[in-house]
Short mmCIF file of C-alpha atoms in Angstrom, two decimals:
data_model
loop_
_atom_site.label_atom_id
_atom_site.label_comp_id
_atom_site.label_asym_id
_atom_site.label_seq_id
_atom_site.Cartn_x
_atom_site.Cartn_y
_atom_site.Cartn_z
CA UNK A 1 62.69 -222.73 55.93
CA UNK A 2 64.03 -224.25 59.43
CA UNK A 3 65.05 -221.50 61.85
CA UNK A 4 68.31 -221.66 62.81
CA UNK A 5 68.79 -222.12 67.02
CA UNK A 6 71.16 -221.07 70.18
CA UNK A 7 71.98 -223.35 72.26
CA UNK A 8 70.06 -221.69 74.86
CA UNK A 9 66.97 -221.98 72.35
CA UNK A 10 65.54 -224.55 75.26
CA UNK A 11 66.46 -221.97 77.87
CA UNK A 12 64.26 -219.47 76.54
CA UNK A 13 61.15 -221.60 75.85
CA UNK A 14 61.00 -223.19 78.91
CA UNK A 15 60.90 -219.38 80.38
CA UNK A 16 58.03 -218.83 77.76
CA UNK A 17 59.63 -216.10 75.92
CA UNK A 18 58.04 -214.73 72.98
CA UNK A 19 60.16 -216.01 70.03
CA UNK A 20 60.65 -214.42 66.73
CA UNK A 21 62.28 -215.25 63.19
CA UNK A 22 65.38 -212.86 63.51
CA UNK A 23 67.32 -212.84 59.84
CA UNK A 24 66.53 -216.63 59.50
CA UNK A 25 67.21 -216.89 63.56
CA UNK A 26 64.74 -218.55 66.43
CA UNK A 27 65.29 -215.71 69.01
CA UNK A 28 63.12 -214.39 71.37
CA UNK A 29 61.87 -210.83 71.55
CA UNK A 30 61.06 -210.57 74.89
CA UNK A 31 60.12 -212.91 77.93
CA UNK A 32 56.85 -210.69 79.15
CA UNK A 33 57.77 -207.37 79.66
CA UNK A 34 59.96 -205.64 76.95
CA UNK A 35 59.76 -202.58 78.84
CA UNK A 36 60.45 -204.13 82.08
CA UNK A 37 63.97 -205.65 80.20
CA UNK A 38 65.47 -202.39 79.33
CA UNK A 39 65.01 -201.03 82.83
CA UNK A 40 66.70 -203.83 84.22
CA UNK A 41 69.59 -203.57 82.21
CA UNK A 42 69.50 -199.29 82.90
CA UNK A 43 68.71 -199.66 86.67
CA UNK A 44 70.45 -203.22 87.50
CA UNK A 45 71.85 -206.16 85.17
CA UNK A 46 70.31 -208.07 82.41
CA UNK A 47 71.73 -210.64 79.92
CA UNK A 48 70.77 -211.34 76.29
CA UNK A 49 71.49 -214.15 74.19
CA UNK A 50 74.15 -213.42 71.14
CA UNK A 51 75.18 -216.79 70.33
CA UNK A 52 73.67 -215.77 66.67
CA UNK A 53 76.64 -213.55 66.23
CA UNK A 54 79.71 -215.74 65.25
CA UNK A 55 83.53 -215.82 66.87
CA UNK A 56 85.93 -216.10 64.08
CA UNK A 57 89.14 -217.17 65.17
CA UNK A 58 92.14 -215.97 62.81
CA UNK A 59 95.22 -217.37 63.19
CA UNK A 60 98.99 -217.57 61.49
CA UNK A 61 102.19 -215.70 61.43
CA UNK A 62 101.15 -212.55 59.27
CA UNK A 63 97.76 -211.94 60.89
CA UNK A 64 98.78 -208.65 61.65
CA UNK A 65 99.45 -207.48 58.25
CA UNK A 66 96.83 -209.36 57.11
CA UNK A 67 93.81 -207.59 58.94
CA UNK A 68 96.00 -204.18 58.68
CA UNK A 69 95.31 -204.46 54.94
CA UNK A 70 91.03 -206.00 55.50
CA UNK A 71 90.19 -203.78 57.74
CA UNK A 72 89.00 -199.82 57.71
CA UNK A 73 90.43 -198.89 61.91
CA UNK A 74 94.02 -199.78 62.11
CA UNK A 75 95.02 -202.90 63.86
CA UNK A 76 98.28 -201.32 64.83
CA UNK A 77 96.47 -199.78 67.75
CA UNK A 78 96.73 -203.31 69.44
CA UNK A 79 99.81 -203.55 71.09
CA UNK A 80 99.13 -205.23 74.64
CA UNK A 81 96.91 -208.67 74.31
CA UNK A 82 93.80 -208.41 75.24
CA UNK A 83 92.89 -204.95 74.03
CA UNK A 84 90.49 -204.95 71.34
CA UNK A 85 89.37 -202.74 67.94
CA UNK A 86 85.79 -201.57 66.94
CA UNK A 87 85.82 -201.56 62.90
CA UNK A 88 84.38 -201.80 59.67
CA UNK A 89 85.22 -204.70 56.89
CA UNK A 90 84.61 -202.62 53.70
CA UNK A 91 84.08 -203.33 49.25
CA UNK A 92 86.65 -201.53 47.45
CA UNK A 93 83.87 -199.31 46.63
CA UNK A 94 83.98 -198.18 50.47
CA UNK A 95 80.71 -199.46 51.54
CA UNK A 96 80.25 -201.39 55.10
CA UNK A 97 80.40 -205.46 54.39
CA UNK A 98 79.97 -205.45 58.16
CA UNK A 99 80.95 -203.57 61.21
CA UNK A 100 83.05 -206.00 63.93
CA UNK A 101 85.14 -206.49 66.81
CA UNK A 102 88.26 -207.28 66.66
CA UNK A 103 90.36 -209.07 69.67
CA UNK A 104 94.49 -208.97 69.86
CA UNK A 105 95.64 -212.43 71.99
CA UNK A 106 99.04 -213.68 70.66
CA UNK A 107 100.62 -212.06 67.59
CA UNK A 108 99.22 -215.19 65.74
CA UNK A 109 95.81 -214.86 66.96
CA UNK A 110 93.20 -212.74 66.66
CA UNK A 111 89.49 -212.77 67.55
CA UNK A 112 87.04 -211.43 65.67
CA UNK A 113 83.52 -211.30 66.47
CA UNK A 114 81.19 -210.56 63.48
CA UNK A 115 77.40 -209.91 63.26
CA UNK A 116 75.32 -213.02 62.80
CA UNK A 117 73.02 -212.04 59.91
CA UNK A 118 76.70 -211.38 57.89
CA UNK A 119 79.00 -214.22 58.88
CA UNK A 120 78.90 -216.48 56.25
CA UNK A 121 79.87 -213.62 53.50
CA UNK A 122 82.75 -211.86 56.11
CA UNK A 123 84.16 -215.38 56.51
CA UNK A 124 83.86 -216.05 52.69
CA UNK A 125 85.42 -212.40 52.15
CA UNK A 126 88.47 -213.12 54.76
CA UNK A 127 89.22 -216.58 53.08
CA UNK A 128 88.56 -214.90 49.94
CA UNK A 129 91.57 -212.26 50.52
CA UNK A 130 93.63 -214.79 52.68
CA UNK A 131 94.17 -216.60 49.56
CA UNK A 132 94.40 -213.76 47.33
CA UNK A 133 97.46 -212.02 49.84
CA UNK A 134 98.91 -215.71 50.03
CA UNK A 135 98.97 -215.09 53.88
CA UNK A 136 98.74 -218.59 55.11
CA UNK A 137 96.33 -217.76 57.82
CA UNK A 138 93.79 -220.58 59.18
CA UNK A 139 90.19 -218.69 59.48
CA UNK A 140 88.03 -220.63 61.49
CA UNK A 141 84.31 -219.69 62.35
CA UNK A 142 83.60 -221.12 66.08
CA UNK A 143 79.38 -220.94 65.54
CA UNK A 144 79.10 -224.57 64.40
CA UNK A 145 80.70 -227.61 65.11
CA UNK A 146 82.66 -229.18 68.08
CA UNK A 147 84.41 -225.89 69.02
CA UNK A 148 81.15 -224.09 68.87
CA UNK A 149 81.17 -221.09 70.78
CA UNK A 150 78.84 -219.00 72.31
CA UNK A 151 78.37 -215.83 73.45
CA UNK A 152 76.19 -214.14 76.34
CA UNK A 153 75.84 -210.25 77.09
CA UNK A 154 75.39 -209.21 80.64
CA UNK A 155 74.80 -205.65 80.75
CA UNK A 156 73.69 -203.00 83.77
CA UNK A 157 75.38 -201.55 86.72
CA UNK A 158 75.29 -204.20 88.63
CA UNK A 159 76.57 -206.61 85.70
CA UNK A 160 80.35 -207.28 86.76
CA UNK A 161 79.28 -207.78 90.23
CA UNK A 162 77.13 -210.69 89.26
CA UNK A 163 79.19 -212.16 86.65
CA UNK A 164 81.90 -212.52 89.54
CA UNK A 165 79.58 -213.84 91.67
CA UNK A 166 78.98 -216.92 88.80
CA UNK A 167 82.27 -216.96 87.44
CA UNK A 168 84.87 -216.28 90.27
CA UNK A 169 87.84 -216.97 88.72
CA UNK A 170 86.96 -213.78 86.11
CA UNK A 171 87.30 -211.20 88.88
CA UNK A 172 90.97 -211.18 89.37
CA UNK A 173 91.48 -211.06 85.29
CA UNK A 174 88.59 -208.50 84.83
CA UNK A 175 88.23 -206.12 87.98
CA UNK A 176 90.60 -203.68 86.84
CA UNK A 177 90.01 -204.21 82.75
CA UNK A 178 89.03 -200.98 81.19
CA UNK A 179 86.27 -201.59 78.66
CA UNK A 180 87.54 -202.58 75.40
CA UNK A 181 89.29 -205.29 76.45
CA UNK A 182 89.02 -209.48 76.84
CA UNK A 183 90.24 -211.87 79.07
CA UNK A 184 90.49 -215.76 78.60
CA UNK A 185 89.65 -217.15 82.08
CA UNK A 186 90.69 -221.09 82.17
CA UNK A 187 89.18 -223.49 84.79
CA UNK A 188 85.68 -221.64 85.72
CA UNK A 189 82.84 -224.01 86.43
CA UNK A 190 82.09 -223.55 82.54
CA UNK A 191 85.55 -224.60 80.94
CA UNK A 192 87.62 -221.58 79.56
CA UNK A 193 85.36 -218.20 79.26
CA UNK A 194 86.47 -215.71 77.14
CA UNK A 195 85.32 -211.99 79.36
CA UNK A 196 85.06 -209.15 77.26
CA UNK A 197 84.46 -206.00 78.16
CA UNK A 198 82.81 -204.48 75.03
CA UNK A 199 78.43 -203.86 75.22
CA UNK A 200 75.89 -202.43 72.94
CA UNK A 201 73.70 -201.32 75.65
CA UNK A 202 75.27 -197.96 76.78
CA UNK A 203 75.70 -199.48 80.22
CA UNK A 204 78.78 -201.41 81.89
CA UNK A 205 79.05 -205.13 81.44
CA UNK A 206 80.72 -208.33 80.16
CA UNK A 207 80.52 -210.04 77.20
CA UNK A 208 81.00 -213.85 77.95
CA UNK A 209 81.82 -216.52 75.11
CA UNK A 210 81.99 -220.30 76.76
CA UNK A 211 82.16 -223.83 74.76
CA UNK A 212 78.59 -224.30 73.15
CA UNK A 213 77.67 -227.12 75.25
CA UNK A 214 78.20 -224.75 78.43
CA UNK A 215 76.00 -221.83 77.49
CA UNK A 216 72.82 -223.50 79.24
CA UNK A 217 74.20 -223.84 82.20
CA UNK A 218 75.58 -220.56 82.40
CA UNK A 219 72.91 -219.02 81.58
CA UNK A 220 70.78 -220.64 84.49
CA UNK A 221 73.67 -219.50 86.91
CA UNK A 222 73.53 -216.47 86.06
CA UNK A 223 69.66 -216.12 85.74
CA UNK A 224 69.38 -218.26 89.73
CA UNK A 225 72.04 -215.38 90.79
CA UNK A 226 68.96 -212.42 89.93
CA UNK A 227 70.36 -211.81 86.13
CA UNK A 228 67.09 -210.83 84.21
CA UNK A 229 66.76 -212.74 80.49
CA UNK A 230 66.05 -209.65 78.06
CA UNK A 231 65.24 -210.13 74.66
CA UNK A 232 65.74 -208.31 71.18
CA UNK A 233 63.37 -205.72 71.61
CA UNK A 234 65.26 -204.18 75.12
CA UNK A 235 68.62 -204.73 73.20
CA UNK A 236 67.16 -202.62 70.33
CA UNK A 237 66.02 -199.67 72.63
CA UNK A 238 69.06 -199.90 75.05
CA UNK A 239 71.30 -199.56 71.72
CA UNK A 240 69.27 -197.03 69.93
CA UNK A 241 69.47 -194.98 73.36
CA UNK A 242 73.10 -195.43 73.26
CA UNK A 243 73.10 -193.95 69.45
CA UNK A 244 75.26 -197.45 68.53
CA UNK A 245 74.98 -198.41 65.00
CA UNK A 246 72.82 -201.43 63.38
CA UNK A 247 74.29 -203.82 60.39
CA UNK A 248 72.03 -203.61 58.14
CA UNK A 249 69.91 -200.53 59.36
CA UNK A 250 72.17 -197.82 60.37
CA UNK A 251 74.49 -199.36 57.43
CA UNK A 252 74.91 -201.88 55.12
CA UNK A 253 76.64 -202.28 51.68
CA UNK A 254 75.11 -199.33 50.19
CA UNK A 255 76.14 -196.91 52.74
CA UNK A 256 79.53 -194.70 53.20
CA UNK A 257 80.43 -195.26 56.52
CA UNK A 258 81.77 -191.78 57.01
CA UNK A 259 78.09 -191.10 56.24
CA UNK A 260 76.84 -193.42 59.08
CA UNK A 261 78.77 -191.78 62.25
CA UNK A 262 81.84 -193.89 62.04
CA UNK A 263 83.88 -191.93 60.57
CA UNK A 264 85.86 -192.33 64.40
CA UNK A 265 85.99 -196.42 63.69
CA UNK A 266 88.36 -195.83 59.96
CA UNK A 267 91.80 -195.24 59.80
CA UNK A 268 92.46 -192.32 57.02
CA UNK A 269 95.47 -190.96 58.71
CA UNK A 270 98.27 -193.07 59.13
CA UNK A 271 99.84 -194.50 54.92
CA UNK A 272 98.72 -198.11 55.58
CA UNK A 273 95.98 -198.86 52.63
CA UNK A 274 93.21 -200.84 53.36
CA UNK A 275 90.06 -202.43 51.14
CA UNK A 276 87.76 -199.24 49.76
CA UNK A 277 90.57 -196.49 51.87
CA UNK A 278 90.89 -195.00 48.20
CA UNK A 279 86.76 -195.03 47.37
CA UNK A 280 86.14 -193.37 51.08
CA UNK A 281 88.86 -190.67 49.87
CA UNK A 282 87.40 -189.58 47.04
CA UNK A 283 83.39 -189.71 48.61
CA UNK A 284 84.34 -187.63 51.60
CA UNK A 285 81.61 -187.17 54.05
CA UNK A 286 78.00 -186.10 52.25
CA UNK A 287 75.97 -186.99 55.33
CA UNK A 288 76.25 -186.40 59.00
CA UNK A 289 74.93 -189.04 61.84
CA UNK A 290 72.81 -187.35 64.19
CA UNK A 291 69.97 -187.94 66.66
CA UNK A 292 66.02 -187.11 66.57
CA UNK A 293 63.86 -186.16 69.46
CA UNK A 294 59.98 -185.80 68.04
CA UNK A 295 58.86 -182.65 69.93
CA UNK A 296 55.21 -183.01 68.68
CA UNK A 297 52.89 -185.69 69.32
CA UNK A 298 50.88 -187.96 67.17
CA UNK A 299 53.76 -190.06 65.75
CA UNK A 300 56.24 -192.75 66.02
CA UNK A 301 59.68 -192.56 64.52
CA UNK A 302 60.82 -195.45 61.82
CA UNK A 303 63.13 -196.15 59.46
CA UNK A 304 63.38 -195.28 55.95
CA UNK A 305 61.30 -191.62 56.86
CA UNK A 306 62.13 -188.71 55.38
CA UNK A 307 63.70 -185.76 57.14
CA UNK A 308 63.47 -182.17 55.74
CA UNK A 309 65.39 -179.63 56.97
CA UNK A 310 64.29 -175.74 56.99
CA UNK A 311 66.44 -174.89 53.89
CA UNK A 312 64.69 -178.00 52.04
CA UNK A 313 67.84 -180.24 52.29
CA UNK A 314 66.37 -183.86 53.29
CA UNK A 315 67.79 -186.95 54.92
CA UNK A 316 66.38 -190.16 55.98
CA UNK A 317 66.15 -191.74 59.76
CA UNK A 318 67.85 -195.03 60.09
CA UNK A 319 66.33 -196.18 63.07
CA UNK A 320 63.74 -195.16 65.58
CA UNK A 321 61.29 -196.04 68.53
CA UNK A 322 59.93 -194.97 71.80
CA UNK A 323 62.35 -194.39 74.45
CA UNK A 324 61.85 -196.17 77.60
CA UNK A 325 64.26 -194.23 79.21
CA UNK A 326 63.63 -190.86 78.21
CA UNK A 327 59.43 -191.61 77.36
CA UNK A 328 59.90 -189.96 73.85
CA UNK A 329 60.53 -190.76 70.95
CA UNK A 330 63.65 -190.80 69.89
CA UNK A 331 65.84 -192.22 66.10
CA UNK A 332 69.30 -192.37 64.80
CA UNK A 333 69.25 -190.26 60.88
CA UNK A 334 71.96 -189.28 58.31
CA UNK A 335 70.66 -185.58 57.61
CA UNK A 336 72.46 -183.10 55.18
CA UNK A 337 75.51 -181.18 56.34
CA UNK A 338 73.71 -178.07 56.60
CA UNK A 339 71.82 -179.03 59.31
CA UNK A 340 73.30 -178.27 62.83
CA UNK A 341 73.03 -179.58 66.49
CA UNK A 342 69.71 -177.53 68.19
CA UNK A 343 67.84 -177.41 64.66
CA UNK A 344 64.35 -178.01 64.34
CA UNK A 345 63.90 -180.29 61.27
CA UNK A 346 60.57 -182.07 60.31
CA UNK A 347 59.77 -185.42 59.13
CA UNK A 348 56.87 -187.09 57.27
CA UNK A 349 55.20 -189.87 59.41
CA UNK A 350 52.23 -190.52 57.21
CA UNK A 351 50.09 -187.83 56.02
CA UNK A 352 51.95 -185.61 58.52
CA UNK A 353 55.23 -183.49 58.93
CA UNK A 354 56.02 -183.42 62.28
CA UNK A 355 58.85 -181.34 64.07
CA UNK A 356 62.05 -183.14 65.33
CA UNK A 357 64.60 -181.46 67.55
CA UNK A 358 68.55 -182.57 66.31
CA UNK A 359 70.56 -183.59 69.30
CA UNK A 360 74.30 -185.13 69.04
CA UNK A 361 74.59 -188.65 69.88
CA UNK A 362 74.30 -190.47 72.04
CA UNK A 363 70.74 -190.16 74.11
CA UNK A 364 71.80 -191.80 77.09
CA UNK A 365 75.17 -193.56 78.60
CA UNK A 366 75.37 -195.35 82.14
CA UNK A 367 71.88 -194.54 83.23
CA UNK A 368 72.35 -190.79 82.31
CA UNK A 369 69.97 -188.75 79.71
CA UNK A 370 72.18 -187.03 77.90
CA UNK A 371 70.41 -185.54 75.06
CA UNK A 372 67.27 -183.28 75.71
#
């Protein structure tokens, strides 16, 4: 099978980065230094490649009430352009087709930015309900083609600073955006750049989406202005850190998402119905979404081990690794509801049970350690 490449796949051999097949993607994992990555983005500013992940441009008169009704958070909430909506796309059954972001620019157009491993089902699944509503809408994926998109992450303290520095015309839109929102900056030295202010890292930063063709030269702007390339393996450890979710780790379409921590990204209050609003109502909450900190040595923490709590109630962790940050290990798990914030729980790595301290989420946030 041919990989599938970003147009800054060029850009990251010629800085000899280790590249890996990444759900059918040519990405790399790291460009020496994994561990020297993560700092960068925790100490200073680093960018990563997300190009993978696809822009989805919705547009039409009743794109309001059409996403009010596809998605689980409650599009309602964007009033003022430019804010934007974490949330899940979910089966009738209430399980998580994919977990998004969603961006408000004119009442008949909206942004949505899905994962890249997913995009050909959500866009199916929109199209597939845009009929079935009759709403009219155009649905147009921006990954391939002559409007190709993509997108760059620059992440770290020292992020915005930089990204001003390469893009000048951003600052004025951006210096005072509170995160959560996007910006369409016209006439930068890249074309129009869409600035959003929405990372996975657990640090400050801009999401940048410029016309395909661009994306190279951006990216060796921002890299000859001190931005450090960091691959998949920092951007898993920064967002583990951060306790932020993983399609098709932390959840997928087998999964309750009020069983995955999200429970804050799904609308259950106000009488709009949504896909699976009636299957989450009658599941409830059976799991809880904490964090693990292994307080004995001789292990590594995975996904798919088993957790047992003291009474004998078990649960499962979703994602785990070493902690560059904190020098422990560290994972996401859904654990039973009888287990509580402080507990000691234990969990089977190998032949061995080892203990686990339960901390609420998340780990660490702007350079802080937050869980101990």
């Amino acid at each position: 099978m041919t990989l599938k490449a970003t147009p800054l796949n060029n850009a990251h051999r010629a800085l000899g980065a280790r590249m890996v097949d990444f759900g059918g993607w040519d990405m790399p994992v790291n460009y020496g230094s994994q561990i020297e990555e993560h700092h960068a983005v925790r100490s200073d500013v680093g960018m990563f490649d997300v190009a993978h992940m696809c822009v989805v441009d919705v547009k039409g008169a009743n794109v309001r009430g059409f996403l009010r009704g596809l998605l689980a958070n409650n599009v309602d909430k964007l009033q003022v352009s430019g804010k934007a909506l974490y949330s899940c796309m979910l089966t009738p059954d209430g399980t998580v087709i994919d977990d998004l972001i969603v961006y408000f620019l004119t009442e008949d157009w909206f942004r949505i930015v899905v994962n890249a491993g997913t995009a050909e089902k959500d866009v199916a699944w929109m199209q597939k309900h845009n009929e079935a509503t009759g709403a009219g809408l155009t649905i147009t994926q921006r990954r391939d083609g002559a409007n190709a998109m993509a997108l760059i992450a620059v992440q770290g303290p020292n992020a915005r600073a930089k990204v001003w520095e390469v893009i000048p015309q951003a600052k004025e839109a951006t210096a005072e955006m509170k995160p959560f929102n996007v910006a369409l900056v016209p006439g930068t030295a890249f074309g129009e750049a869409m600035v959003a202010r929405t990372g996975y890292t657990g640090e400050d930063g801009f999401e940048i989406g410029v016309a395909a063709e661009q994306a190279e030269a951006l990216w060796n702007a921002l890299a000859a202005a001190g931005v450090k390339p960091a691959g998949l393996g920092a951007r898993d450890t920064l967002r583990l850190e951060a306790g932020m979710n993983l399609y098709g780790s932390d959840m997928d379409e087998t999964v309750n998402p009020l069983d995955a921590g999200l429970a804050w990204t799904i609308d259950l209050v106000s009488e709009r119905d949504f896909i699976g609003k009636a299957a989450l109502q009658a599941k409830g909450q059976n799991q809880q979404f904490l964090g693990l900190i292994l307080r004995e040595k001789g292990g590594v923490l995975r996904s798919h081990q088993k957790v047992i709590a003291a009474n004998g109630d078990t649960g499962e962790i979703t994602s785990g690794t070493f902690s560059p940050t904190m020098q422990q290990a560290i994972a996401l798990a859904r654990l039973p509801m009888s287990v509580q914030v402080g507990d000691t729980v234990h969990v089977e790595i190998r032949d061995k049970k080892l203990a686990a301290g339960v901390v609420k989420l998340p780990f660490v946030r702007n350079g802080k350690i937050l869980a101990a």
